[in-house]
Amino acid sequence: MTEVAPPFECSIGFYIQKAVLEEAGYPEVHTMDEYFKLIEDYIAKHPDIDGVKTSGFEILADGWRNWALLNPAQNLLGAGNEGAVFVDQTSFETSFYQVSDTAHDFYKKLNEEYLKGIIEAETLTQSYDDYISKITTGAVLGFYDQNWNFQSANDLLKADGKFERTYVCLPITNPGVKDGYLDKSNGIPTATNGVGISINCENPERLMRFFDWLCQREVQDYLQWGEEGVDWNYTEDGGKALTPERRAINYDTARRRDETGQPVWNYCPKWQGIYKADNMPCGPGESPDEYLASQSDYDRQFLEGYGIKYPAELFSDPIVRPAYYPVWAMNLEDGSPAAVASQKITDVTMKLYPRLILAKDETEYESIWQDFLKEFNAIDLDSYQQEVDKQIAEKMAK
């Protein structure tokens, strides 16, 4: 059995390059205005980085990776990574943050930054590969994302020794709103991922025995840590940390894929967290000793600048989510009114949010906002909201 490991870093939100915060004297940053003021000031002093034009803020909206465009308003309201509705955590009443004053003001802020040249139009049409390639140059100052989505770029920056060009997440919300970015597991799986066995499988029992074998502690340790003395060692306080050589492999996406057991571990049943039997981490990503050992001299200085041990300490304490959480993991029957409405919510926001960001002036912005409200409210929102409310009630009643 395992228990949840403490977070070392926030996994979703507004990221900023560490060099920006260092130059500004390690300020506390909590609002969109403060965030973009830092970026504006830095880009004014550094119009290019290592010969590449500095990019103030990137917005990835490529295919299913569209959360950077669609989701930030819910976080500004203090919610976690919820879904297409805002859920009051006391009453569990739902509402659509997409048409809230917060959303209006957020995209207005992005429009202002676009008009200042901090955001460029091409960011809204770039591919994921283009986005990652741009981040690896070290010339991107900020973006909203989930850390796993840009990890390959961050690892390349570390491999190149550009630790000041790596990123840290900040607790950005509306003024006076407590941030709710960090989750603490409630012990209920979201059931959005899993292993499927084909109906043509000749021996499903044998496959299940294979998965049972994979879940043995010895196998899990080997897949995640490798060999003692070669890939990892015990630390002075009895913890575990990777060797520098193995850590370098983990920073290289291709080598990690080809030379370690990470792909097998990642896509199969696994143990995660801290083993209750001996308080040891299941993997390097859950080891305080490995996290601290992996920090560069620059990163240690950066953390000292903020007087913290881990970047997650910039945020409020992790929140134990209600049993229903999150809305995005709820199952909607294909073709149902709720599913159709859900897709239309995505379609309308993907269509009109970019137009809001690229408006030529405030008058055009407000005109597009009215068009957006008209199209959004024409969706059968009740069908979607009623289904979400029903599933919340069912899960909270168990």
Short mmCIF file of C-alpha atoms in Angstrom, two decimals:
data_model
loop_
_atom_site.label_atom_id
_atom_site.label_comp_id
_atom_site.label_asym_id
_atom_site.label_seq_id
_atom_site.Cartn_x
_atom_site.Cartn_y
_atom_site.Cartn_z
CA MET A 1 0.00 0.00 0.00
CA THR A 2 1.05 3.58 -0.60
CA GLU A 3 0.14 7.07 0.50
CA VAL A 4 0.26 10.31 -1.46
CA ALA A 5 3.65 11.98 -1.82
CA PRO A 6 3.87 15.70 -0.99
CA PRO A 7 4.02 17.95 -4.07
CA PHE A 8 7.36 19.54 -4.88
CA GLU A 9 6.06 21.65 -7.75
CA CYS A 10 2.67 22.80 -9.00
CA SER A 11 1.59 20.86 -12.07
CA ILE A 12 -0.70 23.38 -13.79
CA GLY A 13 -0.97 27.13 -14.11
CA PHE A 14 0.90 30.24 -15.17
CA TYR A 15 4.60 29.54 -15.66
CA ILE A 16 7.35 32.13 -15.83
CA GLN A 17 11.03 31.89 -16.58
CA LYS A 18 13.14 31.89 -13.42
CA ALA A 19 15.48 34.52 -14.83
CA VAL A 20 12.58 37.00 -14.89
CA LEU A 21 11.90 36.53 -11.19
CA GLU A 22 15.59 36.59 -10.31
CA GLU A 23 16.15 39.91 -12.07
CA ALA A 24 13.09 41.39 -10.31
CA GLY A 25 14.44 40.37 -6.89
CA TYR A 26 12.25 37.31 -6.26
CA PRO A 27 8.91 39.14 -5.90
CA GLU A 28 5.63 37.63 -4.73
CA VAL A 29 3.31 37.38 -7.71
CA HIS A 30 -0.41 36.74 -7.32
CA THR A 31 -2.31 38.63 -10.03
CA MET A 32 -2.35 38.81 -13.82
CA ASP A 33 -1.28 42.46 -13.70
CA GLU A 34 1.78 41.62 -11.59
CA TYR A 35 2.62 38.65 -13.81
CA PHE A 36 2.53 40.56 -17.07
CA LYS A 37 4.30 43.62 -15.60
CA LEU A 38 7.29 41.39 -14.86
CA ILE A 39 7.26 40.03 -18.41
CA GLU A 40 6.89 43.49 -19.95
CA ASP A 41 9.79 44.89 -17.91
CA TYR A 42 12.07 41.95 -18.74
CA ILE A 43 11.35 41.95 -22.46
CA ALA A 44 12.03 45.70 -22.58
CA LYS A 45 15.55 45.03 -21.21
CA HIS A 46 16.09 41.79 -23.13
CA PRO A 47 14.47 41.98 -26.59
CA ASP A 48 16.42 38.86 -27.53
CA ILE A 49 17.91 35.94 -25.61
CA ASP A 50 20.93 34.10 -27.00
CA GLY A 51 20.25 35.66 -30.39
CA VAL A 52 16.57 34.64 -30.47
CA LYS A 53 13.76 37.20 -30.31
CA THR A 54 12.20 37.13 -26.85
CA SER A 55 8.62 35.88 -26.66
CA GLY A 56 6.59 37.35 -23.83
CA PHE A 57 3.72 34.87 -23.53
CA GLU A 58 2.79 31.78 -25.53
CA ILE A 59 -0.71 30.28 -25.84
CA LEU A 60 -0.89 26.70 -27.11
CA ALA A 61 -4.29 25.91 -28.68
CA ASP A 62 -3.36 22.92 -30.83
CA GLY A 63 -6.08 20.24 -31.00
CA TRP A 64 -6.86 18.57 -27.69
CA ARG A 65 -4.06 20.54 -26.05
CA ASN A 66 -6.31 23.58 -25.81
CA TRP A 67 -6.40 24.14 -22.05
CA ALA A 68 -4.04 27.13 -22.23
CA LEU A 69 -6.72 28.96 -24.19
CA LEU A 70 -9.85 27.62 -22.47
CA ASN A 71 -9.12 26.91 -18.80
CA PRO A 72 -7.30 29.77 -17.03
CA ALA A 73 -10.43 31.63 -15.89
CA GLN A 74 -11.44 28.77 -13.59
CA ASN A 75 -8.06 28.94 -11.84
CA LEU A 76 -8.33 32.71 -11.46
CA LEU A 77 -11.60 32.06 -9.60
CA GLY A 78 -9.73 29.76 -7.18
CA ALA A 79 -10.77 26.43 -8.71
CA GLY A 80 -8.49 23.52 -9.54
CA ASN A 81 -8.29 21.72 -12.86
CA GLU A 82 -12.04 21.17 -12.91
CA GLY A 83 -13.55 21.11 -16.39
CA ALA A 84 -16.13 23.11 -18.34
CA VAL A 85 -17.97 24.44 -15.28
CA PHE A 86 -17.11 26.18 -12.03
CA VAL A 87 -18.29 24.23 -8.98
CA ASP A 88 -18.89 26.01 -5.69
CA GLN A 89 -17.07 23.85 -3.16
CA THR A 90 -19.60 24.51 -0.40
CA SER A 91 -22.95 24.27 -2.17
CA PHE A 92 -21.69 22.30 -5.21
CA GLU A 93 -23.73 24.59 -7.44
CA THR A 94 -22.35 24.83 -10.97
CA SER A 95 -21.94 27.83 -13.25
CA PHE A 96 -20.19 28.63 -16.51
CA TYR A 97 -16.97 30.54 -15.90
CA GLN A 98 -16.58 31.04 -19.66
CA VAL A 99 -19.07 33.94 -19.57
CA SER A 100 -18.06 35.34 -16.19
CA ASP A 101 -16.61 38.78 -15.53
CA THR A 102 -13.35 36.96 -14.77
CA ALA A 103 -13.27 35.47 -18.28
CA HIS A 104 -14.12 38.83 -19.83
CA ASP A 105 -11.30 40.53 -17.94
CA PHE A 106 -8.81 37.72 -18.56
CA TYR A 107 -9.14 37.74 -22.35
CA LYS A 108 -9.21 41.54 -22.25
CA LYS A 109 -5.85 41.38 -20.49
CA LEU A 110 -4.51 39.03 -23.16
CA ASN A 111 -5.81 41.43 -25.80
CA GLU A 112 -3.98 44.31 -24.11
CA GLU A 113 -0.77 42.28 -24.07
CA TYR A 114 -1.26 41.40 -27.74
CA LEU A 115 -1.64 45.08 -28.61
CA LYS A 116 1.59 45.77 -26.69
CA GLY A 117 3.44 43.08 -28.66
CA ILE A 118 3.92 40.77 -25.66
CA ILE A 119 1.70 38.15 -27.32
CA GLU A 120 2.05 37.44 -31.03
CA ALA A 121 -0.83 36.26 -33.25
CA GLU A 122 1.05 33.19 -34.52
CA THR A 123 1.02 31.62 -31.07
CA LEU A 124 -2.68 30.76 -31.50
CA THR A 125 -2.08 28.73 -34.66
CA GLN A 126 1.26 27.09 -33.92
CA SER A 127 1.58 23.33 -33.63
CA TYR A 128 2.59 21.55 -30.45
CA ASP A 129 5.99 20.75 -31.96
CA ASP A 130 6.52 24.43 -32.82
CA TYR A 131 5.56 25.38 -29.27
CA ILE A 132 8.02 22.94 -27.71
CA SER A 133 10.75 24.00 -30.13
CA LYS A 134 10.23 27.64 -29.20
CA ILE A 135 10.45 26.91 -25.46
CA THR A 136 13.70 24.97 -25.93
CA THR A 137 15.36 28.13 -27.28
CA GLY A 138 15.14 29.66 -23.81
CA ALA A 139 13.55 32.80 -25.28
CA VAL A 140 9.98 32.25 -24.03
CA LEU A 141 9.21 34.11 -20.80
CA GLY A 142 5.77 32.79 -19.88
CA PHE A 143 2.83 30.55 -20.67
CA TYR A 144 -0.08 28.66 -19.08
CA ASP A 145 0.32 24.89 -19.24
CA GLN A 146 0.52 21.56 -17.45
CA ASN A 147 4.09 20.61 -16.55
CA TRP A 148 4.06 17.17 -18.25
CA ASN A 149 3.09 18.85 -21.51
CA PHE A 150 6.29 20.91 -21.78
CA GLN A 151 8.57 18.66 -19.72
CA SER A 152 10.64 17.62 -22.75
CA ALA A 153 11.52 21.26 -23.44
CA ASN A 154 12.32 21.92 -19.79
CA ASP A 155 14.56 18.83 -19.68
CA LEU A 156 16.46 19.99 -22.76
CA LEU A 157 17.09 23.37 -21.15
CA LYS A 158 18.47 21.59 -18.09
CA ALA A 159 20.61 19.32 -20.25
CA ASP A 160 22.06 22.43 -21.89
CA GLY A 161 22.80 23.96 -18.49
CA LYS A 162 20.28 26.78 -19.03
CA PHE A 163 18.72 26.44 -15.59
CA GLU A 164 17.87 30.14 -15.42
CA ARG A 165 15.72 29.63 -18.55
CA THR A 166 13.60 26.89 -16.93
CA TYR A 167 10.23 27.68 -15.41
CA VAL A 168 8.35 27.94 -12.17
CA CYS A 169 4.58 28.08 -11.67
CA LEU A 170 3.00 30.99 -9.81
CA PRO A 171 -0.22 31.18 -7.68
CA ILE A 172 -2.06 33.58 -10.00
CA THR A 173 -5.70 34.34 -9.12
CA ASN A 174 -8.13 37.24 -9.03
CA PRO A 175 -7.12 39.81 -6.40
CA GLY A 176 -8.03 38.53 -2.94
CA VAL A 177 -8.89 35.00 -4.11
CA LYS A 178 -7.11 32.05 -2.48
CA ASP A 179 -5.34 29.88 -5.03
CA GLY A 180 -6.57 26.32 -5.51
CA TYR A 181 -3.99 24.84 -7.87
CA LEU A 182 -2.64 22.02 -5.72
CA ASP A 183 -4.61 18.79 -5.33
CA LYS A 184 -4.32 16.28 -2.51
CA SER A 185 -5.65 12.90 -3.48
CA ASN A 186 -9.02 11.87 -2.07
CA GLY A 187 -8.19 8.23 -2.81
CA ILE A 188 -10.79 7.99 -5.59
CA PRO A 189 -9.41 7.26 -9.08
CA THR A 190 -10.73 9.38 -11.94
CA ALA A 191 -11.05 6.24 -14.11
CA THR A 192 -10.14 8.11 -17.29
CA ASN A 193 -7.14 5.88 -17.95
CA GLY A 194 -6.71 2.14 -17.77
CA VAL A 195 -5.67 -1.03 -19.51
CA GLY A 196 -7.88 -2.47 -22.22
CA ILE A 197 -7.78 -6.13 -23.20
CA SER A 198 -8.86 -6.98 -26.73
CA ILE A 199 -11.71 -9.48 -27.17
CA ASN A 200 -9.29 -11.29 -29.48
CA CYS A 201 -6.77 -11.85 -26.68
CA GLU A 202 -6.22 -15.62 -26.56
CA ASN A 203 -5.13 -15.72 -22.94
CA PRO A 204 -6.33 -12.72 -20.88
CA GLU A 205 -5.51 -14.60 -17.65
CA ARG A 206 -1.86 -14.76 -18.68
CA LEU A 207 -1.90 -11.03 -19.41
CA MET A 208 -3.32 -10.34 -15.97
CA ARG A 209 -0.57 -12.47 -14.41
CA PHE A 210 1.94 -10.33 -16.28
CA PHE A 211 0.40 -7.18 -14.80
CA ASP A 212 0.47 -8.78 -11.35
CA TRP A 213 4.17 -9.47 -11.85
CA LEU A 214 4.78 -5.85 -12.94
CA CYS A 215 3.19 -4.61 -9.73
CA GLN A 216 5.65 -6.46 -7.52
CA ARG A 217 7.77 -4.08 -5.46
CA GLU A 218 11.02 -5.44 -6.87
CA VAL A 219 9.88 -4.94 -10.46
CA GLN A 220 8.47 -1.47 -9.77
CA ASP A 221 11.72 -0.40 -8.15
CA TYR A 222 13.71 -1.64 -11.12
CA LEU A 223 11.48 0.06 -13.69
CA GLN A 224 11.60 3.41 -11.93
CA TRP A 225 14.99 3.42 -10.21
CA GLY A 226 17.17 0.90 -12.01
CA GLU A 227 20.06 -0.83 -10.26
CA GLU A 228 21.43 0.18 -6.88
CA GLY A 229 24.97 1.52 -7.16
CA VAL A 230 24.57 2.01 -10.91
CA ASP A 231 21.43 4.11 -11.27
CA TRP A 232 20.74 5.15 -7.69
CA ASN A 233 22.15 5.19 -4.16
CA TYR A 234 20.88 5.57 -0.64
CA THR A 235 21.37 9.05 0.82
CA GLU A 236 22.86 9.81 4.23
CA ASP A 237 19.40 10.03 5.83
CA GLY A 238 18.27 6.73 4.30
CA GLY A 239 16.41 8.11 1.30
CA LYS A 240 17.07 7.37 -2.38
CA ALA A 241 18.56 9.55 -5.11
CA LEU A 242 19.63 8.88 -8.68
CA THR A 243 23.25 8.96 -9.77
CA PRO A 244 24.23 11.98 -11.89
CA GLU A 245 24.63 9.66 -14.89
CA ARG A 246 21.11 8.25 -14.56
CA ARG A 247 19.69 11.70 -13.93
CA ALA A 248 21.23 12.89 -17.19
CA ILE A 249 19.43 10.06 -19.00
CA ASN A 250 16.14 11.15 -17.47
CA TYR A 251 16.64 14.66 -18.86
CA ASP A 252 16.99 13.21 -22.36
CA THR A 253 13.56 12.17 -23.67
CA ALA A 254 14.92 9.72 -26.25
CA ARG A 255 17.40 8.08 -23.87
CA ARG A 256 14.82 7.81 -21.10
CA ARG A 257 12.51 6.07 -23.55
CA ASP A 258 15.16 3.71 -24.96
CA GLU A 259 17.41 3.01 -21.96
CA THR A 260 15.09 2.85 -18.95
CA GLY A 261 11.91 1.07 -17.88
CA GLN A 262 9.92 4.31 -17.80
CA PRO A 263 7.73 3.57 -20.87
CA VAL A 264 6.65 0.18 -19.49
CA TRP A 265 6.00 1.69 -16.06
CA ASN A 266 4.13 4.67 -17.52
CA TYR A 267 1.61 2.73 -19.58
CA CYS A 268 0.95 -0.24 -17.29
CA PRO A 269 -0.58 -0.71 -13.82
CA LYS A 270 1.80 0.82 -11.30
CA TRP A 271 2.41 1.92 -7.73
CA GLN A 272 2.76 5.65 -7.06
CA GLY A 273 3.39 7.72 -3.96
CA ILE A 274 5.16 6.62 -0.78
CA TYR A 275 5.24 2.97 0.34
CA LYS A 276 3.66 2.74 3.78
CA ALA A 277 5.78 -0.27 4.73
CA ASP A 278 9.07 1.62 4.84
CA ASN A 279 8.24 5.24 3.89
CA MET A 280 10.27 4.96 0.68
CA PRO A 281 9.25 6.75 -2.53
CA CYS A 282 7.85 4.63 -5.36
CA GLY A 283 9.84 6.61 -7.90
CA PRO A 284 12.34 9.46 -8.31
CA GLY A 285 9.56 11.97 -8.91
CA GLU A 286 8.23 11.31 -5.41
CA SER A 287 11.57 11.36 -3.59
CA PRO A 288 12.45 14.50 -1.59
CA ASP A 289 16.08 13.38 -1.62
CA GLU A 290 16.12 13.04 -5.40
CA TYR A 291 14.36 16.37 -5.87
CA LEU A 292 16.91 18.19 -3.74
CA ALA A 293 19.86 16.28 -5.23
CA SER A 294 18.71 17.08 -8.77
CA GLN A 295 18.71 20.83 -8.19
CA SER A 296 21.44 22.80 -9.89
CA ASP A 297 23.43 25.43 -8.02
CA TYR A 298 21.28 28.01 -9.79
CA ASP A 299 18.04 26.35 -8.65
CA ARG A 300 19.25 26.16 -5.06
CA GLN A 301 20.03 29.88 -5.20
CA PHE A 302 16.63 30.55 -6.72
CA LEU A 303 14.82 28.68 -3.95
CA GLU A 304 16.92 30.44 -1.32
CA GLY A 305 15.86 33.73 -2.92
CA TYR A 306 12.29 32.87 -2.00
CA GLY A 307 13.21 31.24 1.30
CA ILE A 308 11.59 27.96 0.35
CA LYS A 309 12.63 24.33 -0.04
CA TYR A 310 10.26 23.41 -2.89
CA PRO A 311 8.48 25.58 -5.51
CA ALA A 312 5.11 24.21 -4.32
CA GLU A 313 5.59 26.24 -1.14
CA LEU A 314 4.69 29.34 -3.18
CA PHE A 315 1.11 28.01 -3.23
CA SER A 316 -1.60 27.40 -0.66
CA ASP A 317 -1.73 23.94 0.88
CA PRO A 318 -2.98 21.07 -1.32
CA ILE A 319 -6.75 20.61 -1.26
CA VAL A 320 -8.51 17.30 -0.65
CA ARG A 321 -11.06 17.34 -3.45
CA PRO A 322 -14.70 16.20 -3.10
CA ALA A 323 -15.67 12.74 -4.29
CA TYR A 324 -17.08 13.97 -7.61
CA TYR A 325 -13.89 15.80 -8.66
CA PRO A 326 -13.06 16.57 -11.43
CA VAL A 327 -15.87 17.38 -13.84
CA TRP A 328 -13.66 16.73 -16.88
CA ALA A 329 -13.48 13.04 -15.91
CA MET A 330 -17.25 12.57 -15.99
CA ASN A 331 -18.58 10.24 -18.65
CA LEU A 332 -21.08 11.70 -21.11
CA GLU A 333 -23.00 9.29 -23.30
CA ASP A 334 -22.05 9.69 -26.96
CA GLY A 335 -24.68 11.63 -28.86
CA SER A 336 -26.56 12.66 -25.74
CA PRO A 337 -27.75 16.28 -25.42
CA ALA A 338 -25.13 16.78 -22.70
CA ALA A 339 -22.32 15.46 -24.90
CA VAL A 340 -23.47 17.58 -27.86
CA ALA A 341 -23.62 20.67 -25.64
CA SER A 342 -20.16 19.91 -24.23
CA GLN A 343 -18.69 19.80 -27.72
CA LYS A 344 -20.43 23.04 -28.68
CA ILE A 345 -19.00 24.74 -25.60
CA THR A 346 -15.53 23.82 -26.83
CA ASP A 347 -16.32 24.80 -30.42
CA VAL A 348 -17.67 28.24 -29.55
CA THR A 349 -14.86 29.10 -27.15
CA MET A 350 -12.19 27.89 -29.58
CA LYS A 351 -13.79 30.00 -32.28
CA LEU A 352 -14.23 33.27 -30.43
CA TYR A 353 -11.56 33.42 -27.73
CA PRO A 354 -8.79 33.92 -30.34
CA ARG A 355 -10.83 36.71 -31.92
CA LEU A 356 -11.09 38.39 -28.52
CA ILE A 357 -7.34 38.20 -27.99
CA LEU A 358 -6.63 39.62 -31.44
CA ALA A 359 -9.20 42.46 -31.32
CA LYS A 360 -7.81 45.70 -32.77
CA ASP A 361 -9.12 47.90 -29.92
CA GLU A 362 -11.42 47.97 -26.91
CA THR A 363 -14.51 48.74 -28.99
CA GLU A 364 -13.96 45.70 -31.18
CA TYR A 365 -13.23 43.58 -28.12
CA GLU A 366 -16.55 44.45 -26.50
CA SER A 367 -18.39 43.81 -29.77
CA ILE A 368 -16.82 40.34 -30.10
CA TRP A 369 -17.58 39.64 -26.44
CA GLN A 370 -21.27 40.31 -27.11
CA ASP A 371 -21.13 37.98 -30.11
CA PHE A 372 -19.52 35.36 -27.89
CA LEU A 373 -22.19 35.68 -25.20
CA LYS A 374 -24.90 35.32 -27.83
CA GLU A 375 -23.40 32.16 -29.36
CA PHE A 376 -22.47 30.61 -26.03
CA ASN A 377 -25.88 31.17 -24.46
CA ALA A 378 -27.55 29.72 -27.56
CA ILE A 379 -26.05 26.32 -26.65
CA ASP A 380 -28.28 23.86 -24.81
CA LEU A 381 -26.37 24.59 -21.62
CA ASP A 382 -29.13 23.21 -19.40
CA SER A 383 -28.66 19.67 -20.75
CA TYR A 384 -24.95 19.73 -19.95
CA GLN A 385 -25.36 21.42 -16.58
CA GLN A 386 -28.16 19.10 -15.48
CA GLU A 387 -26.06 16.03 -16.33
CA VAL A 388 -23.06 17.41 -14.44
CA ASP A 389 -25.26 18.32 -11.45
CA LYS A 390 -26.75 14.81 -11.48
CA GLN A 391 -23.34 13.12 -11.52
CA ILE A 392 -22.03 15.40 -8.76
CA ALA A 393 -25.04 14.54 -6.59
CA GLU A 394 -24.65 10.81 -7.23
CA LYS A 395 -20.96 10.78 -6.38
CA MET A 396 -21.34 12.96 -3.31
CA ALA A 397 -24.11 10.70 -1.98
CA LYS A 398 -21.91 7.58 -1.96
#
